[in-house]
JSON list of C-alpha atoms in Angstrom, two decimals:
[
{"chain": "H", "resi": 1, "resn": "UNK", "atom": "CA", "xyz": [13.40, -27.01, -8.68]},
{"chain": "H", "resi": 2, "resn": "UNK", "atom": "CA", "xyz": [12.15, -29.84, -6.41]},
{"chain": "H", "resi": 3, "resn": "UNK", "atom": "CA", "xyz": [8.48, -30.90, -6.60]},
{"chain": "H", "resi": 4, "resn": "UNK", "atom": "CA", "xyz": [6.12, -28.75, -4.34]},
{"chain": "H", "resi": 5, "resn": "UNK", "atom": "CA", "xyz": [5.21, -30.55, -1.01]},
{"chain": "H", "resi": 6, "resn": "UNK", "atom": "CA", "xyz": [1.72, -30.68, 0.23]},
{"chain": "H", "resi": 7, "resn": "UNK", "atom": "CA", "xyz": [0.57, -28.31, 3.04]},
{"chain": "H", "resi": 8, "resn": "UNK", "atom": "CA", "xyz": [1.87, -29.63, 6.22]},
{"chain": "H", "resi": 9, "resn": "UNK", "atom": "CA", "xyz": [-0.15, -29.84, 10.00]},
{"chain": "H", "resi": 10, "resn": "UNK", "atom": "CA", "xyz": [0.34, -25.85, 10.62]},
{"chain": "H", "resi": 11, "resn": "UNK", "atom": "CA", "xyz": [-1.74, -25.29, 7.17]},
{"chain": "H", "resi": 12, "resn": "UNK", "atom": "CA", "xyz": [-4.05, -28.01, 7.58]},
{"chain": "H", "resi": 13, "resn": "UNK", "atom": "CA", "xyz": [-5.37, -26.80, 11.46]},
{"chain": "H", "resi": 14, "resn": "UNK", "atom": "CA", "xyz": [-5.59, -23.12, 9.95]},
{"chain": "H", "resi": 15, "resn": "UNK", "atom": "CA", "xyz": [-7.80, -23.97, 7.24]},
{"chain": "H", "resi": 16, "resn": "UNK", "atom": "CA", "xyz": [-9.80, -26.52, 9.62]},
{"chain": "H", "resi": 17, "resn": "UNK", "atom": "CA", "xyz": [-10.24, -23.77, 11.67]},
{"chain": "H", "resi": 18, "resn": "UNK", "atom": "CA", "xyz": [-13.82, -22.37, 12.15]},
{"chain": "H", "resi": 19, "resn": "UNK", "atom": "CA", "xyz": [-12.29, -18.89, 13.72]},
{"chain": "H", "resi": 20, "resn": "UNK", "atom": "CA", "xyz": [-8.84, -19.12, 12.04]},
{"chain": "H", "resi": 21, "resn": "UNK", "atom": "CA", "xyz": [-6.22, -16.91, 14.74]},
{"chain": "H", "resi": 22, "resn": "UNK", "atom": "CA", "xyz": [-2.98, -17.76, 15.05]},
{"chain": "H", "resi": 23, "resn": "UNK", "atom": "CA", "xyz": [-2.94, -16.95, 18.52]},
{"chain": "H", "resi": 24, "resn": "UNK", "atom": "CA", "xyz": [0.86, -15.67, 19.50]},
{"chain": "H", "resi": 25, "resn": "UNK", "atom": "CA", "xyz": [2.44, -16.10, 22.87]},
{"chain": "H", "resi": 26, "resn": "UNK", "atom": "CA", "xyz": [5.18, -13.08, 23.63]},
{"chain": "H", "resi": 27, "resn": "UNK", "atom": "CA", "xyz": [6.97, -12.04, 26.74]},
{"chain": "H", "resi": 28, "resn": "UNK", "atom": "CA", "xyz": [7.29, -7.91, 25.89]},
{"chain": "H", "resi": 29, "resn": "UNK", "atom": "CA", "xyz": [5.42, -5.75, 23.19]},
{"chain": "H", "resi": 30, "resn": "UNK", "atom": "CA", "xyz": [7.19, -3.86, 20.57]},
{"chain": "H", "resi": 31, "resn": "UNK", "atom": "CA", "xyz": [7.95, -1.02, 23.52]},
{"chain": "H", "resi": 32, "resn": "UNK", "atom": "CA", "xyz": [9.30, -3.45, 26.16]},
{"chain": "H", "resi": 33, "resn": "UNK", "atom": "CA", "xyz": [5.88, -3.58, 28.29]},
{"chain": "H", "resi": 34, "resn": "UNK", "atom": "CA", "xyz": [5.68, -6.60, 29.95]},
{"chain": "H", "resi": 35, "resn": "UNK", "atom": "CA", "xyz": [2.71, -9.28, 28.15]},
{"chain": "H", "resi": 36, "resn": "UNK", "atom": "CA", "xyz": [2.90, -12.11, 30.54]},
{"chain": "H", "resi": 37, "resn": "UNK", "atom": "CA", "xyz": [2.51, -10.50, 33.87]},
{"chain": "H", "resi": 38, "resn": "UNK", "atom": "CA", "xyz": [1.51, -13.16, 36.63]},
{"chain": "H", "resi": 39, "resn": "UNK", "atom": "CA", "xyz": [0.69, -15.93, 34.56]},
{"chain": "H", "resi": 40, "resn": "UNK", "atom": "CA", "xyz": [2.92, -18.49, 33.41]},
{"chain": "H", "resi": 41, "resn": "UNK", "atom": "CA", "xyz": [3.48, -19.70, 29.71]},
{"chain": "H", "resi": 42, "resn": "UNK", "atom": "CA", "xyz": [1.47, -22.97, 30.43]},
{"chain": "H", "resi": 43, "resn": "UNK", "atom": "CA", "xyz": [-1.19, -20.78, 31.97]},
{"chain": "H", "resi": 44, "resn": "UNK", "atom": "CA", "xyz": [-1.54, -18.87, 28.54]},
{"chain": "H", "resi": 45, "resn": "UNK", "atom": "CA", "xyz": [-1.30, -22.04, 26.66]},
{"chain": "H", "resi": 46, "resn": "UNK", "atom": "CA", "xyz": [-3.89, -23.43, 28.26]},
{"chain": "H", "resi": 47, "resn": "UNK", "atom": "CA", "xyz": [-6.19, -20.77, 28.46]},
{"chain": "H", "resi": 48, "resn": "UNK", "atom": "CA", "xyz": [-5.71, -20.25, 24.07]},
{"chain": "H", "resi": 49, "resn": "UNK", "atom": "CA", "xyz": [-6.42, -23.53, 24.14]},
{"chain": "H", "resi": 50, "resn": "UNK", "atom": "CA", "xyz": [-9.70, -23.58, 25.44]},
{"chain": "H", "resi": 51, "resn": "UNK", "atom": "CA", "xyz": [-10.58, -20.65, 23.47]},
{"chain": "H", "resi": 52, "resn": "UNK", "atom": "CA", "xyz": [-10.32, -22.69, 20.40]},
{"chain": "H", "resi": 53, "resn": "UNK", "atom": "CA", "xyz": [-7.05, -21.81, 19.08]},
{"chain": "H", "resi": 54, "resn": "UNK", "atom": "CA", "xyz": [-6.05, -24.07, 15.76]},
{"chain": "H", "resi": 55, "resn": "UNK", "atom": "CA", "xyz": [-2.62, -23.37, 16.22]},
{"chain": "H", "resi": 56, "resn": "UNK", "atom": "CA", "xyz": [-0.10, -20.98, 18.08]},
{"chain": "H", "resi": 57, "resn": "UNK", "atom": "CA", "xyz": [3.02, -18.29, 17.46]},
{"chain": "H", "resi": 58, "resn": "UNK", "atom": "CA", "xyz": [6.10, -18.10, 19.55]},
{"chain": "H", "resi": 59, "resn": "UNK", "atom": "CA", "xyz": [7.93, -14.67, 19.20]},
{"chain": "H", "resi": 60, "resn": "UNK", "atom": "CA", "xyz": [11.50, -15.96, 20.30]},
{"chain": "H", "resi": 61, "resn": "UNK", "atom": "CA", "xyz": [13.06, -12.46, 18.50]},
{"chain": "H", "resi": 62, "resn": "UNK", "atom": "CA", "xyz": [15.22, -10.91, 21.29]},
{"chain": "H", "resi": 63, "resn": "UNK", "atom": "CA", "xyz": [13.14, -7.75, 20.86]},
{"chain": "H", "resi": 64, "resn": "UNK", "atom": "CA", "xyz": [10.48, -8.89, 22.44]},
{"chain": "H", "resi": 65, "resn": "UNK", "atom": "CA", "xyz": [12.10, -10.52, 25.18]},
{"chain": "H", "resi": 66, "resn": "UNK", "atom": "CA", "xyz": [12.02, -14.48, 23.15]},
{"chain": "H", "resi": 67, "resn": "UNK", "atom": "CA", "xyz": [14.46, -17.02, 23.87]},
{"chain": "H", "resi": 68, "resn": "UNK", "atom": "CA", "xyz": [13.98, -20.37, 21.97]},
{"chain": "H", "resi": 69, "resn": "UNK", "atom": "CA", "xyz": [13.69, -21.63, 25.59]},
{"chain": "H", "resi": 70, "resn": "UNK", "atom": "CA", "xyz": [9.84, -19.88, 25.35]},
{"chain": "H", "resi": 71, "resn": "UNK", "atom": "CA", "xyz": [9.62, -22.08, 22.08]},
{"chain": "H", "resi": 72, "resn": "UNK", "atom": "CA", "xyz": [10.40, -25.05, 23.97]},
{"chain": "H", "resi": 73, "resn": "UNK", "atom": "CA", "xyz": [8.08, -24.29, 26.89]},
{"chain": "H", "resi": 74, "resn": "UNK", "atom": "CA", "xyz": [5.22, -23.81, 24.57]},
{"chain": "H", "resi": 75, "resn": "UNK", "atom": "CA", "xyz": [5.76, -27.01, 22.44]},
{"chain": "H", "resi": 76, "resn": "UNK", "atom": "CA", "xyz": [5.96, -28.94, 25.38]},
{"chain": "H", "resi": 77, "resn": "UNK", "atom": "CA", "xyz": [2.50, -27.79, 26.78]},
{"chain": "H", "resi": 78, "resn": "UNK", "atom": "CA", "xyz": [0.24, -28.16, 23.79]},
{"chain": "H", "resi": 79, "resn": "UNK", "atom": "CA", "xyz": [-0.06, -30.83, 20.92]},
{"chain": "H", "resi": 80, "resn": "UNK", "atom": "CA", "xyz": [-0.98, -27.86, 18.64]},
{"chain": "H", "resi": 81, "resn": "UNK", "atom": "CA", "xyz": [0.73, -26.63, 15.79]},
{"chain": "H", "resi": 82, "resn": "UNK", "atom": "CA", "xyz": [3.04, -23.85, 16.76]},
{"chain": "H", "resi": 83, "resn": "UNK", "atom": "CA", "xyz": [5.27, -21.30, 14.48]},
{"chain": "H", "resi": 84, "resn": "UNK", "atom": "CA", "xyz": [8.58, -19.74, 15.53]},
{"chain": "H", "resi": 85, "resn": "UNK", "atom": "CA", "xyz": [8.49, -16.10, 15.18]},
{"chain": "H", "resi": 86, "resn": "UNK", "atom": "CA", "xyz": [12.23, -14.85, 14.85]},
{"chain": "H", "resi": 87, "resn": "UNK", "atom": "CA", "xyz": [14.66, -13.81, 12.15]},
{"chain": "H", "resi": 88, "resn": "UNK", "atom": "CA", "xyz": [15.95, -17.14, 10.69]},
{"chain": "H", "resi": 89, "resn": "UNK", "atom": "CA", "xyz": [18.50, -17.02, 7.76]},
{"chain": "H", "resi": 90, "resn": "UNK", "atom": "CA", "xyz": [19.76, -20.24, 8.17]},
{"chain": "H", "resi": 91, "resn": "UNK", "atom": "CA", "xyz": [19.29, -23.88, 7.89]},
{"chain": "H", "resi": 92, "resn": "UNK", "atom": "CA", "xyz": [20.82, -24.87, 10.81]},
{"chain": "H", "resi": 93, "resn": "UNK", "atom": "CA", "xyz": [17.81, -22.48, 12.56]},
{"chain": "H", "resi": 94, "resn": "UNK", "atom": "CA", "xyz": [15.27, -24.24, 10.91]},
{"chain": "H", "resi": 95, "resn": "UNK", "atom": "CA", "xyz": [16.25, -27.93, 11.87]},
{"chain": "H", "resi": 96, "resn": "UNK", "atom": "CA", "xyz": [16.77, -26.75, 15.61]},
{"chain": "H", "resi": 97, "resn": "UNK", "atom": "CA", "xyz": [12.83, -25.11, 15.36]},
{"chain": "H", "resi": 98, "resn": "UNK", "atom": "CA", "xyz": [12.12, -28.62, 13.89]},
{"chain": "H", "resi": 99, "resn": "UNK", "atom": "CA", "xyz": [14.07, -30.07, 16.45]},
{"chain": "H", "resi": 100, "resn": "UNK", "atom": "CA", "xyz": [12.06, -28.29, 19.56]},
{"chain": "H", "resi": 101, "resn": "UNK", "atom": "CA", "xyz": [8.32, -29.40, 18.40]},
{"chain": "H", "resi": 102, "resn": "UNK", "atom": "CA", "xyz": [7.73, -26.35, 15.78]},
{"chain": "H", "resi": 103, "resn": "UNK", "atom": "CA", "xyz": [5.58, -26.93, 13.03]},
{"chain": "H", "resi": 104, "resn": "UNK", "atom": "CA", "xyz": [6.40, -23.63, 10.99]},
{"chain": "H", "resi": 105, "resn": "UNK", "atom": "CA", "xyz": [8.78, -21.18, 10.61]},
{"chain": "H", "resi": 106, "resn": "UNK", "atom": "CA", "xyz": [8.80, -17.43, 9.75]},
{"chain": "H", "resi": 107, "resn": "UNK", "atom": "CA", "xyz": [11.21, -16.29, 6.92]},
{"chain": "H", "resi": 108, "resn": "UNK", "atom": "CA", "xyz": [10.82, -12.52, 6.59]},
{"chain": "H", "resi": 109, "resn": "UNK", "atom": "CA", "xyz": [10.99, -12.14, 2.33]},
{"chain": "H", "resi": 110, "resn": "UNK", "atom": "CA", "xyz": [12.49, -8.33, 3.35]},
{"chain": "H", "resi": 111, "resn": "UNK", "atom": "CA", "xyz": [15.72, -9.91, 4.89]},
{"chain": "H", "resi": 112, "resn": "UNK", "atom": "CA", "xyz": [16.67, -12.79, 2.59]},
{"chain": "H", "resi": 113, "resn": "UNK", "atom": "CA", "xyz": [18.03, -12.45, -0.41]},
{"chain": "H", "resi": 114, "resn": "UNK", "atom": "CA", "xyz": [16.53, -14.50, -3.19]},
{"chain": "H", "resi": 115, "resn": "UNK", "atom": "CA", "xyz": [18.11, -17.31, -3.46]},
{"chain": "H", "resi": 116, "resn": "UNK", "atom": "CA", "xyz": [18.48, -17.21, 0.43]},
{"chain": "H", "resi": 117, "resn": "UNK", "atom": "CA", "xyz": [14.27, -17.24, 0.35]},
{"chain": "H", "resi": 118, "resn": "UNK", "atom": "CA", "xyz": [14.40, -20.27, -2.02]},
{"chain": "H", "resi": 119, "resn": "UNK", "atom": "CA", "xyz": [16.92, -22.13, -0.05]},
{"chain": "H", "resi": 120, "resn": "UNK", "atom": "CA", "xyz": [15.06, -21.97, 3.38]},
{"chain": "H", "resi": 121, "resn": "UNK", "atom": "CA", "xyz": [11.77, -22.34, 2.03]},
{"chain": "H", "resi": 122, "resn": "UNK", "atom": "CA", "xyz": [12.79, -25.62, 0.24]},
{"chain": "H", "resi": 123, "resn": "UNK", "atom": "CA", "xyz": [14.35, -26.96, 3.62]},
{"chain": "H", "resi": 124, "resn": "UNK", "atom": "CA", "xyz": [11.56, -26.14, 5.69]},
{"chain": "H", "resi": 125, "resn": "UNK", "atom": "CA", "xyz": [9.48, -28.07, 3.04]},
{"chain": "H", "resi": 126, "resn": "UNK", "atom": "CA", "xyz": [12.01, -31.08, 3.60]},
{"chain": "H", "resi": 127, "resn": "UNK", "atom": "CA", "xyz": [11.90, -30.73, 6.99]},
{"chain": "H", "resi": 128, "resn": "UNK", "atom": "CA", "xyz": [7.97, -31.16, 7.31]},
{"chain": "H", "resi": 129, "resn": "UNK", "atom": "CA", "xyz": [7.84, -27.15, 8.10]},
{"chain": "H", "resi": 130, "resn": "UNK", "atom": "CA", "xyz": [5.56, -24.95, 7.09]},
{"chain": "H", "resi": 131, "resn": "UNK", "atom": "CA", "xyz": [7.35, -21.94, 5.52]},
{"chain": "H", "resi": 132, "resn": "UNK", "atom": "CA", "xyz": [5.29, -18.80, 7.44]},
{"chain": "H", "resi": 133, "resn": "UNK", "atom": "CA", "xyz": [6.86, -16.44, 4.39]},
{"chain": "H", "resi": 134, "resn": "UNK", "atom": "CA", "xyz": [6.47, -12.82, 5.71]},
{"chain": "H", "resi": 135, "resn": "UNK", "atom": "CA", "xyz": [5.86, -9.93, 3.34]},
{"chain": "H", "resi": 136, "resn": "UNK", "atom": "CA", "xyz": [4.82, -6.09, 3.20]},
{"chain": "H", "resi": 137, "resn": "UNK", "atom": "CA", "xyz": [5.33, -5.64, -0.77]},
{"chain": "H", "resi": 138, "resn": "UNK", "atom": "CA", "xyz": [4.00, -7.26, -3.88]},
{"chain": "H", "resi": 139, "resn": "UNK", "atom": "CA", "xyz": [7.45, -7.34, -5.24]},
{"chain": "H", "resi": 140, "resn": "UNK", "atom": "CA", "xyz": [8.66, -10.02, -2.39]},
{"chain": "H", "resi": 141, "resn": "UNK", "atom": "CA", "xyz": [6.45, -12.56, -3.89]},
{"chain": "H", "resi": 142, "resn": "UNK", "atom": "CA", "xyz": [7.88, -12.55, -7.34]},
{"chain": "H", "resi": 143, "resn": "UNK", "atom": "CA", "xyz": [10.85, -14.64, -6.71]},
{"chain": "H", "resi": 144, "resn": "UNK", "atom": "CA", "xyz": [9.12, -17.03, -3.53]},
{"chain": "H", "resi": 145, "resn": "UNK", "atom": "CA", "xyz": [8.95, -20.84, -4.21]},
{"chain": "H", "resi": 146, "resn": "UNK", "atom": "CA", "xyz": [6.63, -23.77, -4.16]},
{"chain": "H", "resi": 147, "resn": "UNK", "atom": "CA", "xyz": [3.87, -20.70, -2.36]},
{"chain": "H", "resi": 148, "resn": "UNK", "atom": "CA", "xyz": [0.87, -23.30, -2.74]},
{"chain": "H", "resi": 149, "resn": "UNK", "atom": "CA", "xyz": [2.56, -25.09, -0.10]},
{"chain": "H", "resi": 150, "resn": "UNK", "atom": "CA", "xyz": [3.66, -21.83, 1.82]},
{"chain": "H", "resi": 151, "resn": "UNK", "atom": "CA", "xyz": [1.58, -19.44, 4.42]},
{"chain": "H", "resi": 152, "resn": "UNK", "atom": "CA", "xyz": [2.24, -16.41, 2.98]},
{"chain": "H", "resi": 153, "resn": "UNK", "atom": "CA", "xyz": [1.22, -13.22, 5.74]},
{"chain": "H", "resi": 154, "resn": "UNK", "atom": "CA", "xyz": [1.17, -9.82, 5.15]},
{"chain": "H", "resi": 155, "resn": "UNK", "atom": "CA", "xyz": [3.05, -7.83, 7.71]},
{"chain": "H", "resi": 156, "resn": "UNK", "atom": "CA", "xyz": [0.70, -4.48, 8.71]},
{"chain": "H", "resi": 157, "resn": "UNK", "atom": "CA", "xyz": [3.83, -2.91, 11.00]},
{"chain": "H", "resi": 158, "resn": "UNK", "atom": "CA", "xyz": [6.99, -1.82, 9.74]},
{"chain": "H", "resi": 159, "resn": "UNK", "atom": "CA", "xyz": [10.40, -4.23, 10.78]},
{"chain": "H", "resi": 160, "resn": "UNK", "atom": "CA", "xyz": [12.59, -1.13, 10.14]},
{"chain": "H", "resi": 161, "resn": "UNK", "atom": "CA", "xyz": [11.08, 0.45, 13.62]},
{"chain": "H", "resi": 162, "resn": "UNK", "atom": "CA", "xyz": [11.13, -2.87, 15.17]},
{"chain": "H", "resi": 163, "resn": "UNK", "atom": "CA", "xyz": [7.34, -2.66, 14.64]},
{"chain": "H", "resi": 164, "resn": "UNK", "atom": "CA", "xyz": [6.65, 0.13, 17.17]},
{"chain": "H", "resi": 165, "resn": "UNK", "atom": "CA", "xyz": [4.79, 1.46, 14.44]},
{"chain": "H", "resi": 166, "resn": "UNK", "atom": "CA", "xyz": [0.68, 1.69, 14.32]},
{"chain": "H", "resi": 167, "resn": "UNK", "atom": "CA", "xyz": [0.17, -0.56, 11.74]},
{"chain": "H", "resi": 168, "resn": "UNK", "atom": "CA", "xyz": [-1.33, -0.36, 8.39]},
{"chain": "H", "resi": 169, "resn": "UNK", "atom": "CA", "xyz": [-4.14, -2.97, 7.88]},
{"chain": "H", "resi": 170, "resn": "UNK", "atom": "CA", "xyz": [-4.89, -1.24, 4.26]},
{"chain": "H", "resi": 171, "resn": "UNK", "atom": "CA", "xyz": [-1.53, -2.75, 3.60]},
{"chain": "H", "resi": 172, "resn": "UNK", "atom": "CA", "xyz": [-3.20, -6.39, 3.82]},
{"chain": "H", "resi": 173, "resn": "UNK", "atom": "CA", "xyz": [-6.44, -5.50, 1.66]},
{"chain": "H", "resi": 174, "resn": "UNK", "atom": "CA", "xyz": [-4.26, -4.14, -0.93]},
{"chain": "H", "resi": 175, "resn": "UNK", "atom": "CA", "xyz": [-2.03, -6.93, -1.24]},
{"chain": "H", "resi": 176, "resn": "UNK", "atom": "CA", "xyz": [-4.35, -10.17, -0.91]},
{"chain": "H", "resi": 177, "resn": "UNK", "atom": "CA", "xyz": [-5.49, -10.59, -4.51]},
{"chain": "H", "resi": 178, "resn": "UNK", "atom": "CA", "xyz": [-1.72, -10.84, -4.91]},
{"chain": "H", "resi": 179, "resn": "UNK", "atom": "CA", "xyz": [-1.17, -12.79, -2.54]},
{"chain": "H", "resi": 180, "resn": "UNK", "atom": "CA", "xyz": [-4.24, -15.48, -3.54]},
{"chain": "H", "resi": 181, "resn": "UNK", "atom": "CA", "xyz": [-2.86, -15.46, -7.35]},
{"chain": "H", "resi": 182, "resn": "UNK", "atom": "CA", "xyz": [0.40, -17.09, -6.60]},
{"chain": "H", "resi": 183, "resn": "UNK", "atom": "CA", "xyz": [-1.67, -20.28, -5.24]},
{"chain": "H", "resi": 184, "resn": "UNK", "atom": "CA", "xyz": [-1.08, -19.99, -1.44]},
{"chain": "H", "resi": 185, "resn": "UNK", "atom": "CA", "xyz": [-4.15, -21.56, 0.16]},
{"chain": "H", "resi": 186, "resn": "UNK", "atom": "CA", "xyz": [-3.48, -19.49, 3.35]},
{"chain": "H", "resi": 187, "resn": "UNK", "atom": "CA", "xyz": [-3.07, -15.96, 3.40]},
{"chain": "H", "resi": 188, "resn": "UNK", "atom": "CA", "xyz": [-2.63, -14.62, 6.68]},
{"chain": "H", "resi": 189, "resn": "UNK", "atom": "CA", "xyz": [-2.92, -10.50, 8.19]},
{"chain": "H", "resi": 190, "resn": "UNK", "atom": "CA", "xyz": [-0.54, -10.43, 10.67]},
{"chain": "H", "resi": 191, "resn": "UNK", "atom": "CA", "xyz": [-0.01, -7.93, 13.29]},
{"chain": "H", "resi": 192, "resn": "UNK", "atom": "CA", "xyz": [-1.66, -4.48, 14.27]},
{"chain": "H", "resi": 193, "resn": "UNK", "atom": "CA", "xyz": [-4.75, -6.10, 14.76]},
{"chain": "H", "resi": 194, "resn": "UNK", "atom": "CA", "xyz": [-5.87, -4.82, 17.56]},
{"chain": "H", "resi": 195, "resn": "UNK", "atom": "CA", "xyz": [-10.10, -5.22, 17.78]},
{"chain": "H", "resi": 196, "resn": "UNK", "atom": "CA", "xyz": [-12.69, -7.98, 17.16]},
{"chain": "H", "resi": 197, "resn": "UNK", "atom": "CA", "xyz": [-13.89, -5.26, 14.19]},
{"chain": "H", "resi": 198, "resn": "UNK", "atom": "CA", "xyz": [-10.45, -5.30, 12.41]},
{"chain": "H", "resi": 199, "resn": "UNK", "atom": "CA", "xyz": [-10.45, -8.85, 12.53]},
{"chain": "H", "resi": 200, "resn": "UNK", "atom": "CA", "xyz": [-13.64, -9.44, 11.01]},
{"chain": "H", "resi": 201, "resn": "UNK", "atom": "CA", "xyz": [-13.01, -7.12, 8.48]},
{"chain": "H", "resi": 202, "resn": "UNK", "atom": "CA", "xyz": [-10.03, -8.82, 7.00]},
{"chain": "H", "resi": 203, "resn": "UNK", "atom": "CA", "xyz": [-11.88, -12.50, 7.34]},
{"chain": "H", "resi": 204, "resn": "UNK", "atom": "CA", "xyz": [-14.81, -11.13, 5.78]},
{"chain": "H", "resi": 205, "resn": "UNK", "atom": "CA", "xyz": [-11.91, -9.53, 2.84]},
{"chain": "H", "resi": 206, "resn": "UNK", "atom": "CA", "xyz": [-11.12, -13.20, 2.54]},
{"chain": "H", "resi": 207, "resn": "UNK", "atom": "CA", "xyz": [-8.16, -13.57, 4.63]},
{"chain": "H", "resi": 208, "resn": "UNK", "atom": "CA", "xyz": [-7.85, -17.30, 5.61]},
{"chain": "H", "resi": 209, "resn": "UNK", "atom": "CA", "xyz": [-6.16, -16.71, 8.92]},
{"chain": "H", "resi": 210, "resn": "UNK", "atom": "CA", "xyz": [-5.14, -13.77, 10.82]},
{"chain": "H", "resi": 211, "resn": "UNK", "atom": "CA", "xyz": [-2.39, -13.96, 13.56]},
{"chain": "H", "resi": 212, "resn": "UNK", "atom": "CA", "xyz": [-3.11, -12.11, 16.66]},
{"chain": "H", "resi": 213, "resn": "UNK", "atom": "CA", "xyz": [-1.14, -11.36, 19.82]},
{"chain": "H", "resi": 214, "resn": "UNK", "atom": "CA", "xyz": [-0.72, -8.29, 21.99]},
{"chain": "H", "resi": 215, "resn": "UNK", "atom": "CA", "xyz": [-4.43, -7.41, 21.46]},
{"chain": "H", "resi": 216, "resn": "UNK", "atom": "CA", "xyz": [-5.47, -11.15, 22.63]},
{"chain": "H", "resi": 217, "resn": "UNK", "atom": "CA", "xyz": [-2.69, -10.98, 25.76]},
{"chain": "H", "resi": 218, "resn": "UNK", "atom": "CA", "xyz": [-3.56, -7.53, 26.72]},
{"chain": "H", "resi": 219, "resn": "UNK", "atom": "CA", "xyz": [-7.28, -8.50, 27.04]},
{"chain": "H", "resi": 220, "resn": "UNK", "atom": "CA", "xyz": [-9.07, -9.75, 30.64]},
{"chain": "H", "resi": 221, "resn": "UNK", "atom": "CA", "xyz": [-11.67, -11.24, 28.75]},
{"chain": "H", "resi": 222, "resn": "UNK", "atom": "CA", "xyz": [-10.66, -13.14, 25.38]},
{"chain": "H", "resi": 223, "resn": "UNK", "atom": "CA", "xyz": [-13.85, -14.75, 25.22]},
{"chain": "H", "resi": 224, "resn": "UNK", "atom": "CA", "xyz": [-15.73, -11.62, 24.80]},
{"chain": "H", "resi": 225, "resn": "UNK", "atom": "CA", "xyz": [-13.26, -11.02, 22.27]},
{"chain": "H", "resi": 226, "resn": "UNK", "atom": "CA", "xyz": [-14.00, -13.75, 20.19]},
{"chain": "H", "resi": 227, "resn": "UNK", "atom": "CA", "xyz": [-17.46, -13.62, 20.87]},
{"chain": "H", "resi": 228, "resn": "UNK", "atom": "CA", "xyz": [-17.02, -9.91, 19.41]},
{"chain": "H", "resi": 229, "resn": "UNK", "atom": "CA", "xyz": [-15.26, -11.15, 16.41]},
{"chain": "H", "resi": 230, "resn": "UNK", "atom": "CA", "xyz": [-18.22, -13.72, 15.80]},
{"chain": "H", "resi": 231, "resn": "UNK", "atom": "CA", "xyz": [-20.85, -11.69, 15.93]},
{"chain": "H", "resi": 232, "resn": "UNK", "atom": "CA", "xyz": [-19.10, -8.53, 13.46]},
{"chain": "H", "resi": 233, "resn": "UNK", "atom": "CA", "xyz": [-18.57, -11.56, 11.03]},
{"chain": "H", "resi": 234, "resn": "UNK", "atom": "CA", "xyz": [-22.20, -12.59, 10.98]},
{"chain": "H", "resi": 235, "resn": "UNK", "atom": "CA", "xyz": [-23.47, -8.83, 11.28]},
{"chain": "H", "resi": 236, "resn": "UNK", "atom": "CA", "xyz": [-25.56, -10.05, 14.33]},
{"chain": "H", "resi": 237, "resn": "UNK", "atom": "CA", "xyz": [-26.43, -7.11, 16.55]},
{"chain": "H", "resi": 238, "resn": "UNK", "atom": "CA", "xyz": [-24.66, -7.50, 19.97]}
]
């Protein structure tokens, strides 16, 4: 086994980060509505980077409407960290995210095979990638790699309903302290938050990053959002 590399830039700006979203950029929600509506990809860029944003998701998964052409777009408008959101199996996927500005890379543990897992995760490493390893079970994390050097996020929807589901945000308290024993200094709730309250909830569990996106492109007001979120953390009356 190769030597563990140290957390790369997509790590790094998460833990920086005073409120720690990953802040996702996707064209259609799990039921095909449209996200985007009138404004353009640099408009949202912009506009999550003035809210503070330490870094950024692309969902370039055909299911919700992603091309790697949305990756592009996205690198090319920001200098912040950004991770590809898509189902990538194979190394050749992995140097083209590298190759298109990304600074991480999801690898869903349910899909890969073990020593499928091992292989990416050790080439995004090479690359200068973060691995973003995906799981919804305490038995995907037995046989993941070098995971002090991985974000490992804990899925709340279901990938077998092309996450159409609610959500399950239990699913992400139960599984941190398993998640924070194998070493990863970034565990992440991802998905099916869809309030400020949620959100505190899991920072406040000790979550070191949570990744957000139809709640934060479906709002008119993301400040008040975050403002929200701010004030549940600190228990300061609104």
């Amino acid at each position: 086994m190769s030597a563990p590399t140290p957390p790369t830039a997509f790590t790094d700006a998460l833990l920086r980060a005073d409120r720690p979203l990953v802040m996702e950029v996707k064209l259609r929600d799990p039921h095909g509505a449209d996200l985007l509506g009138e404004r353009t990809v640099t408009d949202l860029v912009t506009r999550y980077e003035q809210a503070g944003a330490p870094c950024l998701s692309v969902v370039t998964g055909r299911w919700f409407g992603g091309t790697t052409r949305l990756l592009r777009e996205v690198t090319a408008a920001t200098t912040l960290p950004v991770l590809q959101k898509d189902f990538l199996t194979r190394p050749a996927q992995l140097e083209a995210a590298h190759a298109m500005g990304a600074s991480a890379v999801l690898l869903t543990a349910a899909l890969l095979p073990a020593t499928s897992l091992h292989r990416l995760v050790t080439h995004a490493l090479g690359l200068g990638l973060t691995p973003f390893v995906e799981i919804t079970d305490e038995r995907e994390l037995d046989t993941l790699p070098h995971p002090e050097s991985c974000v490992i996020a804990v899925n709340n929807k279901d990938i077998r309903t092309r996450e159409r589901d609610p959500g399950d945000l239990q699913r992400s308290l139960r599984l941190l302290p398993a998640v924070r024993a194998t070493g990863c200094p970034a565990p992440v709730s991802a998905s099916a938050i869809t309030d400020p309250a949620a959100a505190a909830r899991l920072l406040d569990a000790g979550y070191a990053g949570l990744l957000v996106g139809t709640a934060l492109m479906r709002t008119g007001d993301i400040d008040t959002w975050l403002t929200t979120l701010d004030t549940a953390r600190t228990g300061v009356a609104a």
